[in-house]
mmCIF file with all atom_site columns, C-alpha atoms in Angstrom:
data_model
loop_
_atom_site.group_PDB
_atom_site.id
_atom_site.type_symbol
_atom_site.label_atom_id
_atom_site.label_alt_id
_atom_site.label_comp_id
_atom_site.label_asym_id
_atom_site.label_entity_id
_atom_site.label_seq_id
_atom_site.pdbx_PDB_ins_code
_atom_site.Cartn_x
_atom_site.Cartn_y
_atom_site.Cartn_z
_atom_site.occupancy
_atom_site.B_iso_or_equiv
_atom_site.pdbx_formal_charge
_atom_site.auth_seq_id
_atom_site.auth_comp_id
_atom_site.auth_asym_id
_atom_site.auth_atom_id
_atom_site.pdbx_PDB_model_num
ATOM 1   C CA . GLY A 1 1   ? -8.519  -28.753 173.795 1.00 0.00 ? 1361 GLY A CA 1
ATOM 2   C CA . GLN A 1 2   ? -8.859  -26.509 176.356 1.00 0.00 ? 1362 GLN A CA 1
ATOM 3   C CA . GLN A 1 3   ? -11.444 -25.542 177.902 1.00 0.00 ? 1363 GLN A CA 1
ATOM 4   C CA . LEU A 1 4   ? -12.952 -21.372 179.507 1.00 0.00 ? 1364 LEU A CA 1
ATOM 5   C CA . ASN A 1 5   ? -15.952 -21.969 181.729 1.00 0.00 ? 1365 ASN A CA 1
ATOM 6   C CA . GLN A 1 6   ? -17.416 -18.694 183.126 1.00 0.00 ? 1366 GLN A CA 1
ATOM 7   C CA . SER A 1 7   ? -19.959 -17.962 185.326 1.00 0.00 ? 1367 SER A CA 1
ATOM 8   C CA . PRO A 1 8   ? -22.614 -17.360 186.457 1.00 0.00 ? 1368 PRO A CA 1
ATOM 9   C CA . GLN A 1 9   ? -24.097 -17.136 182.749 1.00 0.00 ? 1369 GLN A CA 1
ATOM 10  C CA . SER A 1 10  ? -26.193 -14.736 182.690 1.00 0.00 ? 1370 SER A CA 1
ATOM 11  C CA . MET A 1 11  ? -26.723 -11.994 185.699 1.00 0.00 ? 1371 MET A CA 1
ATOM 12  C CA . PHE A 1 12  ? -29.633 -9.513  186.548 1.00 0.00 ? 1372 PHE A CA 1
ATOM 13  C CA . ILE A 1 13  ? -28.576 -6.820  188.309 1.00 0.00 ? 1373 ILE A CA 1
ATOM 14  C CA . GLN A 1 14  ? -29.783 -3.526  189.489 1.00 0.00 ? 1374 GLN A CA 1
ATOM 15  C CA . GLU A 1 15  ? -27.841 -0.036  188.141 1.00 0.00 ? 1375 GLU A CA 1
ATOM 16  C CA . GLY A 1 16  ? -25.772 0.866   191.201 1.00 0.00 ? 1376 GLY A CA 1
ATOM 17  C CA . GLU A 1 17  ? -24.582 -2.842  192.044 1.00 0.00 ? 1377 GLU A CA 1
ATOM 18  C CA . ASP A 1 18  ? -21.048 -4.323  191.965 1.00 0.00 ? 1378 ASP A CA 1
ATOM 19  C CA . VAL A 1 19  ? -20.637 -7.156  189.716 1.00 0.00 ? 1379 VAL A CA 1
ATOM 20  C CA . SER A 1 20  ? -18.523 -10.378 189.892 1.00 0.00 ? 1380 SER A CA 1
ATOM 21  C CA . MET A 1 21  ? -17.929 -13.423 187.398 1.00 0.00 ? 1381 MET A CA 1
ATOM 22  C CA . ASN A 1 22  ? -14.969 -15.883 187.294 1.00 0.00 ? 1382 ASN A CA 1
ATOM 23  C CA . CYS A 1 23  ? -13.478 -17.862 184.744 1.00 0.00 ? 1383 CYS A CA 1
ATOM 24  C CA . THR A 1 24  ? -11.888 -20.996 184.854 1.00 0.00 ? 1384 THR A CA 1
ATOM 25  C CA . SER A 1 25  ? -10.078 -23.421 182.894 1.00 0.00 ? 1385 SER A CA 1
ATOM 26  C CA . SER A 1 26  ? -8.743  -26.949 182.916 1.00 0.00 ? 1386 SER A CA 1
ATOM 27  C CA . SER A 1 27  ? -5.156  -25.785 182.262 1.00 0.00 ? 1387 SER A CA 1
ATOM 28  C CA . ILE A 1 28  ? -2.594  -23.331 183.295 1.00 0.00 ? 1388 ILE A CA 1
ATOM 29  C CA . PHE A 1 29  ? -2.805  -20.147 181.154 1.00 0.00 ? 1389 PHE A CA 1
ATOM 30  C CA . ASN A 1 30  ? 0.011   -17.436 181.244 1.00 0.00 ? 1390 ASN A CA 1
ATOM 31  C CA . THR A 1 31  ? -1.813  -14.556 179.901 1.00 0.00 ? 1391 THR A CA 1
ATOM 32  C CA . TRP A 1 32  ? -5.772  -13.615 181.163 1.00 0.00 ? 1392 TRP A CA 1
ATOM 33  C CA . LEU A 1 33  ? -7.652  -11.254 179.020 1.00 0.00 ? 1393 LEU A CA 1
ATOM 34  C CA . TRP A 1 34  ? -11.175 -10.057 179.435 1.00 0.00 ? 1394 TRP A CA 1
ATOM 35  C CA . TYR A 1 35  ? -13.662 -8.836  176.389 1.00 0.00 ? 1395 TYR A CA 1
ATOM 36  C CA . LYS A 1 36  ? -16.367 -7.290  176.307 1.00 0.00 ? 1396 LYS A CA 1
ATOM 37  C CA . GLN A 1 37  ? -19.054 -7.388  173.505 1.00 0.00 ? 1397 GLN A CA 1
ATOM 38  C CA . ASP A 1 38  ? -21.686 -5.084  173.154 1.00 0.00 ? 1398 ASP A CA 1
ATOM 39  C CA . PRO A 1 39  ? -25.007 -6.039  171.018 1.00 0.00 ? 1399 PRO A CA 1
ATOM 40  C CA . GLY A 1 40  ? -24.442 -6.150  167.594 1.00 0.00 ? 1400 GLY A CA 1
ATOM 41  C CA . GLU A 1 41  ? -20.767 -5.358  168.300 1.00 0.00 ? 1401 GLU A CA 1
ATOM 42  C CA . GLY A 1 42  ? -16.987 -7.176  168.035 1.00 0.00 ? 1402 GLY A CA 1
ATOM 43  C CA . PRO A 1 43  ? -15.790 -7.789  171.372 1.00 0.00 ? 1403 PRO A CA 1
ATOM 44  C CA . VAL A 1 44  ? -13.639 -5.219  172.693 1.00 0.00 ? 1404 VAL A CA 1
ATOM 45  C CA . LEU A 1 45  ? -10.637 -5.587  175.039 1.00 0.00 ? 1405 LEU A CA 1
ATOM 46  C CA . LEU A 1 46  ? -11.205 -4.647  178.919 1.00 0.00 ? 1406 LEU A CA 1
ATOM 47  C CA . ILE A 1 47  ? -8.294  -5.582  180.740 1.00 0.00 ? 1407 ILE A CA 1
ATOM 48  C CA . ALA A 1 48  ? -4.841  -7.884  180.063 1.00 0.00 ? 1408 ALA A CA 1
ATOM 49  C CA . LEU A 1 49  ? -2.991  -10.086 182.784 1.00 0.00 ? 1409 LEU A CA 1
ATOM 50  C CA . TYR A 1 50  ? 0.137   -11.451 182.549 1.00 0.00 ? 1410 TYR A CA 1
ATOM 51  C CA . LYS A 1 51  ? 1.258   -12.413 185.704 1.00 0.00 ? 1411 LYS A CA 1
ATOM 52  C CA . ALA A 1 52  ? 0.104   -14.872 188.572 1.00 0.00 ? 1412 ALA A CA 1
ATOM 53  C CA . GLY A 1 53  ? -1.650  -13.350 191.232 1.00 0.00 ? 1413 GLY A CA 1
ATOM 54  C CA . GLU A 1 54  ? -1.623  -9.833  188.927 1.00 0.00 ? 1414 GLU A CA 1
ATOM 55  C CA . LEU A 1 55  ? -4.602  -7.643  190.100 1.00 0.00 ? 1415 LEU A CA 1
ATOM 56  C CA . THR A 1 56  ? -5.278  -4.650  187.610 1.00 0.00 ? 1416 THR A CA 1
ATOM 57  C CA . SER A 1 57  ? -7.846  -2.211  187.234 1.00 0.00 ? 1417 SER A CA 1
ATOM 58  C CA . ASN A 1 58  ? -9.795  0.099   183.860 1.00 0.00 ? 1418 ASN A CA 1
ATOM 59  C CA . GLY A 1 59  ? -12.037 2.723   185.767 1.00 0.00 ? 1419 GLY A CA 1
ATOM 60  C CA . ARG A 1 60  ? -14.450 0.548   187.509 1.00 0.00 ? 1420 ARG A CA 1
ATOM 61  C CA . LEU A 1 61  ? -13.592 -2.703  186.507 1.00 0.00 ? 1421 LEU A CA 1
ATOM 62  C CA . THR A 1 62  ? -10.536 -4.955  188.239 1.00 0.00 ? 1422 THR A CA 1
ATOM 63  C CA . ALA A 1 63  ? -9.477  -8.206  187.324 1.00 0.00 ? 1423 ALA A CA 1
ATOM 64  C CA . GLN A 1 64  ? -7.335  -10.205 189.055 1.00 0.00 ? 1424 GLN A CA 1
ATOM 65  C CA . PHE A 1 65  ? -5.345  -13.299 187.583 1.00 0.00 ? 1425 PHE A CA 1
ATOM 66  C CA . GLY A 1 66  ? -5.512  -16.523 190.184 1.00 0.00 ? 1426 GLY A CA 1
ATOM 67  C CA . ILE A 1 67  ? -2.556  -17.611 192.114 1.00 0.00 ? 1427 ILE A CA 1
ATOM 68  C CA . THR A 1 68  ? -3.021  -21.192 190.444 1.00 0.00 ? 1428 THR A CA 1
ATOM 69  C CA . ARG A 1 69  ? -3.086  -19.847 186.783 1.00 0.00 ? 1429 ARG A CA 1
ATOM 70  C CA . LYS A 1 70  ? -6.054  -21.448 186.020 1.00 0.00 ? 1430 LYS A CA 1
ATOM 71  C CA . ASP A 1 71  ? -8.616  -18.933 186.592 1.00 0.00 ? 1431 ASP A CA 1
ATOM 72  C CA . SER A 1 72  ? -9.155  -15.212 186.588 1.00 0.00 ? 1432 SER A CA 1
ATOM 73  C CA . PHE A 1 73  ? -11.736 -12.958 187.881 1.00 0.00 ? 1433 PHE A CA 1
ATOM 74  C CA . LEU A 1 74  ? -13.310 -9.506  187.004 1.00 0.00 ? 1434 LEU A CA 1
ATOM 75  C CA . ASN A 1 75  ? -15.147 -7.278  189.249 1.00 0.00 ? 1435 ASN A CA 1
ATOM 76  C CA . ILE A 1 76  ? -17.107 -4.263  188.286 1.00 0.00 ? 1436 ILE A CA 1
ATOM 77  C CA . SER A 1 77  ? -18.177 -1.603  190.589 1.00 0.00 ? 1437 SER A CA 1
ATOM 78  C CA . ALA A 1 78  ? -21.063 0.375   190.873 1.00 0.00 ? 1438 ALA A CA 1
ATOM 79  C CA . SER A 1 79  ? -22.581 -0.654  187.404 1.00 0.00 ? 1439 SER A CA 1
ATOM 80  C CA . ILE A 1 80  ? -24.309 1.870   184.890 1.00 0.00 ? 1440 ILE A CA 1
ATOM 81  C CA . PRO A 1 81  ? -26.598 0.908   182.169 1.00 0.00 ? 1441 PRO A CA 1
ATOM 82  C CA . SER A 1 82  ? -23.723 0.840   179.381 1.00 0.00 ? 1442 SER A CA 1
ATOM 83  C CA . ASP A 1 83  ? -22.074 -2.329  181.516 1.00 0.00 ? 1443 ASP A CA 1
ATOM 84  C CA . VAL A 1 84  ? -24.736 -4.152  179.706 1.00 0.00 ? 1444 VAL A CA 1
ATOM 85  C CA . GLY A 1 85  ? -23.239 -6.668  177.571 1.00 0.00 ? 1445 GLY A CA 1
ATOM 86  C CA . ILE A 1 86  ? -21.750 -10.013 177.205 1.00 0.00 ? 1446 ILE A CA 1
ATOM 87  C CA . TYR A 1 87  ? -18.371 -10.688 179.246 1.00 0.00 ? 1447 TYR A CA 1
ATOM 88  C CA . PHE A 1 88  ? -15.762 -13.222 177.804 1.00 0.00 ? 1448 PHE A CA 1
ATOM 89  C CA . CYS A 1 89  ? -12.567 -14.344 179.436 1.00 0.00 ? 1449 CYS A CA 1
ATOM 90  C CA . ALA A 1 90  ? -9.878  -15.602 176.906 1.00 0.00 ? 1450 ALA A CA 1
ATOM 91  C CA . GLY A 1 91  ? -6.532  -16.935 176.903 1.00 0.00 ? 1451 GLY A CA 1
ATOM 92  C CA . PRO A 1 92  ? -4.083  -18.172 174.574 1.00 0.00 ? 1452 PRO A CA 1
ATOM 93  C CA . SER A 1 93  ? -4.371  -21.885 173.378 1.00 0.00 ? 1453 SER A CA 1
ATOM 94  C CA . ASN A 1 94  ? -1.627  -24.817 173.887 1.00 0.00 ? 1454 ASN A CA 1
ATOM 95  C CA . PHE A 1 95  ? -1.067  -24.530 170.506 1.00 0.00 ? 1455 PHE A CA 1
ATOM 96  C CA . GLY A 1 96  ? 0.642   -21.647 169.688 1.00 0.00 ? 1456 GLY A CA 1
ATOM 97  C CA . ASN A 1 97  ? 0.770   -18.348 171.494 1.00 0.00 ? 1457 ASN A CA 1
ATOM 98  C CA . GLU A 1 98  ? -0.914  -16.304 168.652 1.00 0.00 ? 1458 GLU A CA 1
ATOM 99  C CA . LYS A 1 99  ? -4.641  -18.333 169.134 1.00 0.00 ? 1459 LYS A CA 1
ATOM 100 C CA . LEU A 1 100 ? -7.037  -17.804 171.617 1.00 0.00 ? 1460 LEU A CA 1
ATOM 101 C CA . THR A 1 101 ? -9.642  -19.599 173.272 1.00 0.00 ? 1461 THR A CA 1
ATOM 102 C CA . PHE A 1 102 ? -12.274 -17.692 174.475 1.00 0.00 ? 1462 PHE A CA 1
ATOM 103 C CA . GLY A 1 103 ? -15.036 -18.465 177.532 1.00 0.00 ? 1463 GLY A CA 1
ATOM 104 C CA . THR A 1 104 ? -18.528 -19.160 177.883 1.00 0.00 ? 1464 THR A CA 1
ATOM 105 C CA . GLY A 1 105 ? -19.711 -15.812 178.449 1.00 0.00 ? 1465 GLY A CA 1
ATOM 106 C CA . THR A 1 106 ? -21.099 -14.046 180.966 1.00 0.00 ? 1466 THR A CA 1
ATOM 107 C CA . ARG A 1 107 ? -24.390 -12.031 179.925 1.00 0.00 ? 1467 ARG A CA 1
ATOM 108 C CA . LEU A 1 108 ? -25.406 -9.056  182.263 1.00 0.00 ? 1468 LEU A CA 1
ATOM 109 C CA . THR A 1 109 ? -28.268 -7.688  181.943 1.00 0.00 ? 1469 THR A CA 1
ATOM 110 C CA . ILE A 1 110 ? -29.103 -4.281  184.053 1.00 0.00 ? 1470 ILE A CA 1
ATOM 111 C CA . ILE A 1 111 ? -32.736 -3.967  185.501 1.00 0.00 ? 1471 ILE A CA 1
ATOM 112 C CA . PRO A 1 112 ? -33.627 -0.345  185.680 1.00 0.00 ? 1472 PRO A CA 1
ATOM 113 C CA . ASP B 2 1   ? -8.409  5.624   163.254 1.00 0.00 ? 819  ASP B CA 1
ATOM 114 C CA . ALA B 2 2   ? -10.094 3.196   161.385 1.00 0.00 ? 820  ALA B CA 1
ATOM 115 C CA . GLY B 2 3   ? -10.376 0.204   163.171 1.00 0.00 ? 821  GLY B CA 1
ATOM 116 C CA . VAL B 2 4   ? -11.611 -3.218  161.676 1.00 0.00 ? 822  VAL B CA 1
ATOM 117 C CA . ILE B 2 5   ? -13.767 -3.371  158.856 1.00 0.00 ? 823  ILE B CA 1
ATOM 118 C CA . GLN B 2 6   ? -16.466 -6.128  157.586 1.00 0.00 ? 824  GLN B CA 1
ATOM 119 C CA . SER B 2 7   ? -18.527 -5.917  155.064 1.00 0.00 ? 825  SER B CA 1
ATOM 120 C CA . PRO B 2 8   ? -21.321 -6.487  154.498 1.00 0.00 ? 826  PRO B CA 1
ATOM 121 C CA . ARG B 2 9   ? -22.690 -6.362  157.676 1.00 0.00 ? 827  ARG B CA 1
ATOM 122 C CA . HIS B 2 10  ? -25.788 -8.659  157.517 1.00 0.00 ? 828  HIS B CA 1
ATOM 123 C CA . GLU B 2 11  ? -25.935 -11.365 154.534 1.00 0.00 ? 829  GLU B CA 1
ATOM 124 C CA . VAL B 2 12  ? -29.244 -13.620 153.498 1.00 0.00 ? 830  VAL B CA 1
ATOM 125 C CA . THR B 2 13  ? -29.096 -15.765 151.065 1.00 0.00 ? 831  THR B CA 1
ATOM 126 C CA . GLU B 2 14  ? -30.500 -19.447 150.386 1.00 0.00 ? 832  GLU B CA 1
ATOM 127 C CA . MET B 2 15  ? -28.913 -22.700 150.745 1.00 0.00 ? 833  MET B CA 1
ATOM 128 C CA . GLY B 2 16  ? -26.488 -23.676 147.976 1.00 0.00 ? 834  GLY B CA 1
ATOM 129 C CA . GLN B 2 17  ? -25.126 -19.808 146.764 1.00 0.00 ? 835  GLN B CA 1
ATOM 130 C CA . GLU B 2 18  ? -21.822 -19.070 147.313 1.00 0.00 ? 836  GLU B CA 1
ATOM 131 C CA . VAL B 2 19  ? -21.264 -15.872 150.269 1.00 0.00 ? 837  VAL B CA 1
ATOM 132 C CA . THR B 2 20  ? -18.453 -14.373 150.730 1.00 0.00 ? 838  THR B CA 1
ATOM 133 C CA . LEU B 2 21  ? -17.135 -12.252 153.732 1.00 0.00 ? 839  LEU B CA 1
ATOM 134 C CA . ARG B 2 22  ? -15.063 -9.364  153.670 1.00 0.00 ? 840  ARG B CA 1
ATOM 135 C CA . CYS B 2 23  ? -12.489 -8.038  156.101 1.00 0.00 ? 841  CYS B CA 1
ATOM 136 C CA . LYS B 2 24  ? -9.815  -5.272  156.008 1.00 0.00 ? 842  LYS B CA 1
ATOM 137 C CA . PRO B 2 25  ? -7.532  -5.322  159.345 1.00 0.00 ? 843  PRO B CA 1
ATOM 138 C CA . ILE B 2 26  ? -5.971  -2.068  160.952 1.00 0.00 ? 844  ILE B CA 1
ATOM 139 C CA . SER B 2 27  ? -3.387  -0.995  158.888 1.00 0.00 ? 845  SER B CA 1
ATOM 140 C CA . GLY B 2 28  ? 0.195   -2.075  160.325 1.00 0.00 ? 846  GLY B CA 1
ATOM 141 C CA . HIS B 2 29  ? -1.479  -4.956  161.873 1.00 0.00 ? 847  HIS B CA 1
ATOM 142 C CA . ASN B 2 30  ? 0.496   -8.403  160.782 1.00 0.00 ? 848  ASN B CA 1
ATOM 143 C CA . SER B 2 31  ? -2.353  -10.778 161.851 1.00 0.00 ? 849  SER B CA 1
ATOM 144 C CA . LEU B 2 32  ? -5.551  -11.595 160.948 1.00 0.00 ? 850  LEU B CA 1
ATOM 145 C CA . PHE B 2 33  ? -8.276  -14.109 162.183 1.00 0.00 ? 851  PHE B CA 1
ATOM 146 C CA . TRP B 2 34  ? -11.287 -15.327 161.417 1.00 0.00 ? 852  TRP B CA 1
ATOM 147 C CA . TYR B 2 35  ? -14.453 -16.539 164.108 1.00 0.00 ? 853  TYR B CA 1
ATOM 148 C CA . ARG B 2 36  ? -17.441 -17.453 163.913 1.00 0.00 ? 854  ARG B CA 1
ATOM 149 C CA . GLN B 2 37  ? -20.101 -17.124 166.951 1.00 0.00 ? 855  GLN B CA 1
ATOM 150 C CA . THR B 2 38  ? -23.144 -18.821 167.717 1.00 0.00 ? 856  THR B CA 1
ATOM 151 C CA . MET B 2 39  ? -25.343 -19.164 170.345 1.00 0.00 ? 857  MET B CA 1
ATOM 152 C CA . MET B 2 40  ? -24.782 -23.023 170.744 1.00 0.00 ? 858  MET B CA 1
ATOM 153 C CA . ARG B 2 41  ? -20.563 -23.199 170.465 1.00 0.00 ? 859  ARG B CA 1
ATOM 154 C CA . GLY B 2 42  ? -19.608 -19.357 171.194 1.00 0.00 ? 860  GLY B CA 1
ATOM 155 C CA . LEU B 2 43  ? -16.793 -17.344 169.569 1.00 0.00 ? 861  LEU B CA 1
ATOM 156 C CA . GLU B 2 44  ? -14.635 -20.388 167.694 1.00 0.00 ? 862  GLU B CA 1
ATOM 157 C CA . LEU B 2 45  ? -11.482 -19.638 165.890 1.00 0.00 ? 863  LEU B CA 1
ATOM 158 C CA . LEU B 2 46  ? -11.700 -20.383 162.050 1.00 0.00 ? 864  LEU B CA 1
ATOM 159 C CA . ILE B 2 47  ? -8.699  -19.455 160.803 1.00 0.00 ? 865  ILE B CA 1
ATOM 160 C CA . TYR B 2 48  ? -5.994  -17.447 161.560 1.00 0.00 ? 866  TYR B CA 1
ATOM 161 C CA . PHE B 2 49  ? -3.033  -15.461 159.250 1.00 0.00 ? 867  PHE B CA 1
ATOM 162 C CA . ASN B 2 50  ? 0.472   -13.803 159.745 1.00 0.00 ? 868  ASN B CA 1
ATOM 163 C CA . ASN B 2 51  ? 2.091   -11.717 157.088 1.00 0.00 ? 869  ASN B CA 1
ATOM 164 C CA . ASN B 2 52  ? -0.713  -12.992 154.764 1.00 0.00 ? 870  ASN B CA 1
ATOM 165 C CA . VAL B 2 53  ? 0.236   -16.265 155.655 1.00 0.00 ? 871  VAL B CA 1
ATOM 166 C CA . PRO B 2 54  ? -2.385  -18.632 156.629 1.00 0.00 ? 872  PRO B CA 1
ATOM 167 C CA . ILE B 2 55  ? -0.521  -20.725 159.723 1.00 0.00 ? 873  ILE B CA 1
ATOM 168 C CA . ASP B 2 56  ? -3.567  -23.102 161.557 1.00 0.00 ? 874  ASP B CA 1
ATOM 169 C CA . ASP B 2 57  ? -7.078  -23.506 159.777 1.00 0.00 ? 875  ASP B CA 1
ATOM 170 C CA . SER B 2 58  ? -7.717  -26.234 162.147 1.00 0.00 ? 876  SER B CA 1
ATOM 171 C CA . GLY B 2 59  ? -10.705 -24.368 163.323 1.00 0.00 ? 877  GLY B CA 1
ATOM 172 C CA . MET B 2 60  ? -12.300 -24.452 159.507 1.00 0.00 ? 878  MET B CA 1
ATOM 173 C CA . PRO B 2 61  ? -15.740 -26.924 159.392 1.00 0.00 ? 879  PRO B CA 1
ATOM 174 C CA . GLU B 2 62  ? -15.233 -28.218 156.338 1.00 0.00 ? 880  GLU B CA 1
ATOM 175 C CA . ASP B 2 63  ? -14.390 -27.892 152.548 1.00 0.00 ? 881  ASP B CA 1
ATOM 176 C CA . ARG B 2 64  ? -16.754 -25.632 151.869 1.00 0.00 ? 882  ARG B CA 1
ATOM 177 C CA . PHE B 2 65  ? -15.095 -23.110 153.783 1.00 0.00 ? 883  PHE B CA 1
ATOM 178 C CA . SER B 2 66  ? -12.024 -20.913 152.122 1.00 0.00 ? 884  SER B CA 1
ATOM 179 C CA . ALA B 2 67  ? -10.386 -18.124 153.472 1.00 0.00 ? 885  ALA B CA 1
ATOM 180 C CA . LYS B 2 68  ? -7.623  -16.287 151.718 1.00 0.00 ? 886  LYS B CA 1
ATOM 181 C CA . MET B 2 69  ? -5.210  -13.119 152.280 1.00 0.00 ? 887  MET B CA 1
ATOM 182 C CA . PRO B 2 70  ? -4.214  -11.888 148.902 1.00 0.00 ? 888  PRO B CA 1
ATOM 183 C CA . ASN B 2 71  ? -2.282  -8.624  150.410 1.00 0.00 ? 889  ASN B CA 1
ATOM 184 C CA . ALA B 2 72  ? -1.880  -6.925  153.990 1.00 0.00 ? 890  ALA B CA 1
ATOM 185 C CA . SER B 2 73  ? -5.542  -5.063  154.047 1.00 0.00 ? 891  SER B CA 1
ATOM 186 C CA . PHE B 2 74  ? -7.588  -7.578  152.599 1.00 0.00 ? 892  PHE B CA 1
ATOM 187 C CA . SER B 2 75  ? -8.720  -11.156 153.286 1.00 0.00 ? 893  SER B CA 1
ATOM 188 C CA . THR B 2 76  ? -11.632 -13.170 152.475 1.00 0.00 ? 894  THR B CA 1
ATOM 189 C CA . LEU B 2 77  ? -14.028 -16.050 153.868 1.00 0.00 ? 895  LEU B CA 1
ATOM 190 C CA . LYS B 2 78  ? -15.612 -17.810 151.542 1.00 0.00 ? 896  LYS B CA 1
ATOM 191 C CA . ILE B 2 79  ? -18.469 -20.414 151.741 1.00 0.00 ? 897  ILE B CA 1
ATOM 192 C CA . GLN B 2 80  ? -19.509 -22.694 148.691 1.00 0.00 ? 898  GLN B CA 1
ATOM 193 C CA . PRO B 2 81  ? -21.886 -24.147 148.749 1.00 0.00 ? 899  PRO B CA 1
ATOM 194 C CA . SER B 2 82  ? -23.672 -22.162 152.103 1.00 0.00 ? 900  SER B CA 1
ATOM 195 C CA . GLU B 2 83  ? -25.899 -24.482 154.295 1.00 0.00 ? 901  GLU B CA 1
ATOM 196 C CA . PRO B 2 84  ? -28.031 -23.651 157.139 1.00 0.00 ? 902  PRO B CA 1
ATOM 197 C CA . ARG B 2 85  ? -25.928 -24.596 159.920 1.00 0.00 ? 903  ARG B CA 1
ATOM 198 C CA . ASP B 2 86  ? -23.493 -21.986 158.989 1.00 0.00 ? 904  ASP B CA 1
ATOM 199 C CA . SER B 2 87  ? -25.366 -19.599 160.140 1.00 0.00 ? 905  SER B CA 1
ATOM 200 C CA . ALA B 2 88  ? -23.925 -17.401 162.609 1.00 0.00 ? 906  ALA B CA 1
ATOM 201 C CA . VAL B 2 89  ? -22.091 -14.089 162.898 1.00 0.00 ? 907  VAL B CA 1
ATOM 202 C CA . TYR B 2 90  ? -18.404 -13.974 161.220 1.00 0.00 ? 908  TYR B CA 1
ATOM 203 C CA . PHE B 2 91  ? -15.892 -11.869 163.106 1.00 0.00 ? 909  PHE B CA 1
ATOM 204 C CA . CYS B 2 92  ? -12.399 -10.730 161.500 1.00 0.00 ? 910  CYS B CA 1
ATOM 205 C CA . ALA B 2 93  ? -9.753  -9.275  164.265 1.00 0.00 ? 911  ALA B CA 1
ATOM 206 C CA . SER B 2 94  ? -6.670  -7.872  163.686 1.00 0.00 ? 912  SER B CA 1
ATOM 207 C CA . THR B 2 95  ? -3.254  -8.033  166.409 1.00 0.00 ? 913  THR B CA 1
ATOM 208 C CA . LEU B 2 96  ? -0.046  -5.941  165.674 1.00 0.00 ? 914  LEU B CA 1
ATOM 209 C CA . THR B 2 97  ? 2.141   -8.853  166.067 1.00 0.00 ? 915  THR B CA 1
ATOM 210 C CA . ALA B 2 98  ? 1.795   -12.803 166.499 1.00 0.00 ? 916  ALA B CA 1
ATOM 211 C CA . ASN B 2 99  ? 1.954   -12.864 170.157 1.00 0.00 ? 917  ASN B CA 1
ATOM 212 C CA . SER B 2 100 ? -1.078  -13.167 172.146 1.00 0.00 ? 918  SER B CA 1
ATOM 213 C CA . ASN B 2 101 ? 0.296   -10.470 174.652 1.00 0.00 ? 919  ASN B CA 1
ATOM 214 C CA . GLN B 2 102 ? -1.006  -7.771  172.071 1.00 0.00 ? 920  GLN B CA 1
ATOM 215 C CA . PRO B 2 103 ? -4.921  -7.076  171.867 1.00 0.00 ? 921  PRO B CA 1
ATOM 216 C CA . GLN B 2 104 ? -6.503  -8.764  169.178 1.00 0.00 ? 922  GLN B CA 1
ATOM 217 C CA . HIS B 2 105 ? -8.677  -5.829  167.437 1.00 0.00 ? 923  HIS B CA 1
ATOM 218 C CA . PHE B 2 106 ? -12.202 -6.804  166.285 1.00 0.00 ? 924  PHE B CA 1
ATOM 219 C CA . GLY B 2 107 ? -14.858 -5.662  163.402 1.00 0.00 ? 925  GLY B CA 1
ATOM 220 C CA . ASP B 2 108 ? -18.412 -5.303  163.764 1.00 0.00 ? 926  ASP B CA 1
ATOM 221 C CA . GLY B 2 109 ? -19.354 -8.983  162.700 1.00 0.00 ? 927  GLY B CA 1
ATOM 222 C CA . THR B 2 110 ? -21.230 -10.376 159.349 1.00 0.00 ? 928  THR B CA 1
ATOM 223 C CA . ARG B 2 111 ? -24.121 -11.658 160.836 1.00 0.00 ? 929  ARG B CA 1
ATOM 224 C CA . LEU B 2 112 ? -24.893 -14.548 158.087 1.00 0.00 ? 930  LEU B CA 1
ATOM 225 C CA . SER B 2 113 ? -28.306 -16.153 157.545 1.00 0.00 ? 931  SER B CA 1
ATOM 226 C CA . ILE B 2 114 ? -28.742 -18.938 155.108 1.00 0.00 ? 932  ILE B CA 1
ATOM 227 C CA . LEU B 2 115 ? -32.330 -19.655 154.449 1.00 0.00 ? 933  LEU B CA 1
#
């Protein structure tokens, strides 16, 4: 089946730093979604991308749909303590648009 | 607006016992998904429903797992008998239509521990 690999697996940064993470797939995706999961809660959608090359922002977050359609990137500028959590990329599986495959996640920790 | 509501939030039980997890999707949403999250395997889709009908249960680990959606506002995931390896966080999510362009809204999950 499809696999989505995220890197890095974890990040330790200081408040105020910018963050970059990416997600790569073994196959082409037509939609890329980025979710964030806070401790003890379910994932929440941050950004959705629908077209190759698309660059979309949501506040301090910016995500890009890679030209090859096999990757996507998420950047967070000027990180703050509430950015702590696990970030997941996701996309529809091969077997139907309803099913999402989730990436392995990037755990972000902010050092005070 | 109420989001996806799951109960219980935590469940601790002995192996062999029956476990029932409950989910109330967002009103008006037509698709419902059950996921399992573990450190080793990440977030895995178990089963999903469209308009109360199970569409794909290929992610259900084995026959000990079953899910139902008797109406548009309620779904259950049952494990019988439970085993320690079933310990995980189980999430329910709902979406407006059966289209991945629609965001899935997740509940806060049920943390299940089987002793």
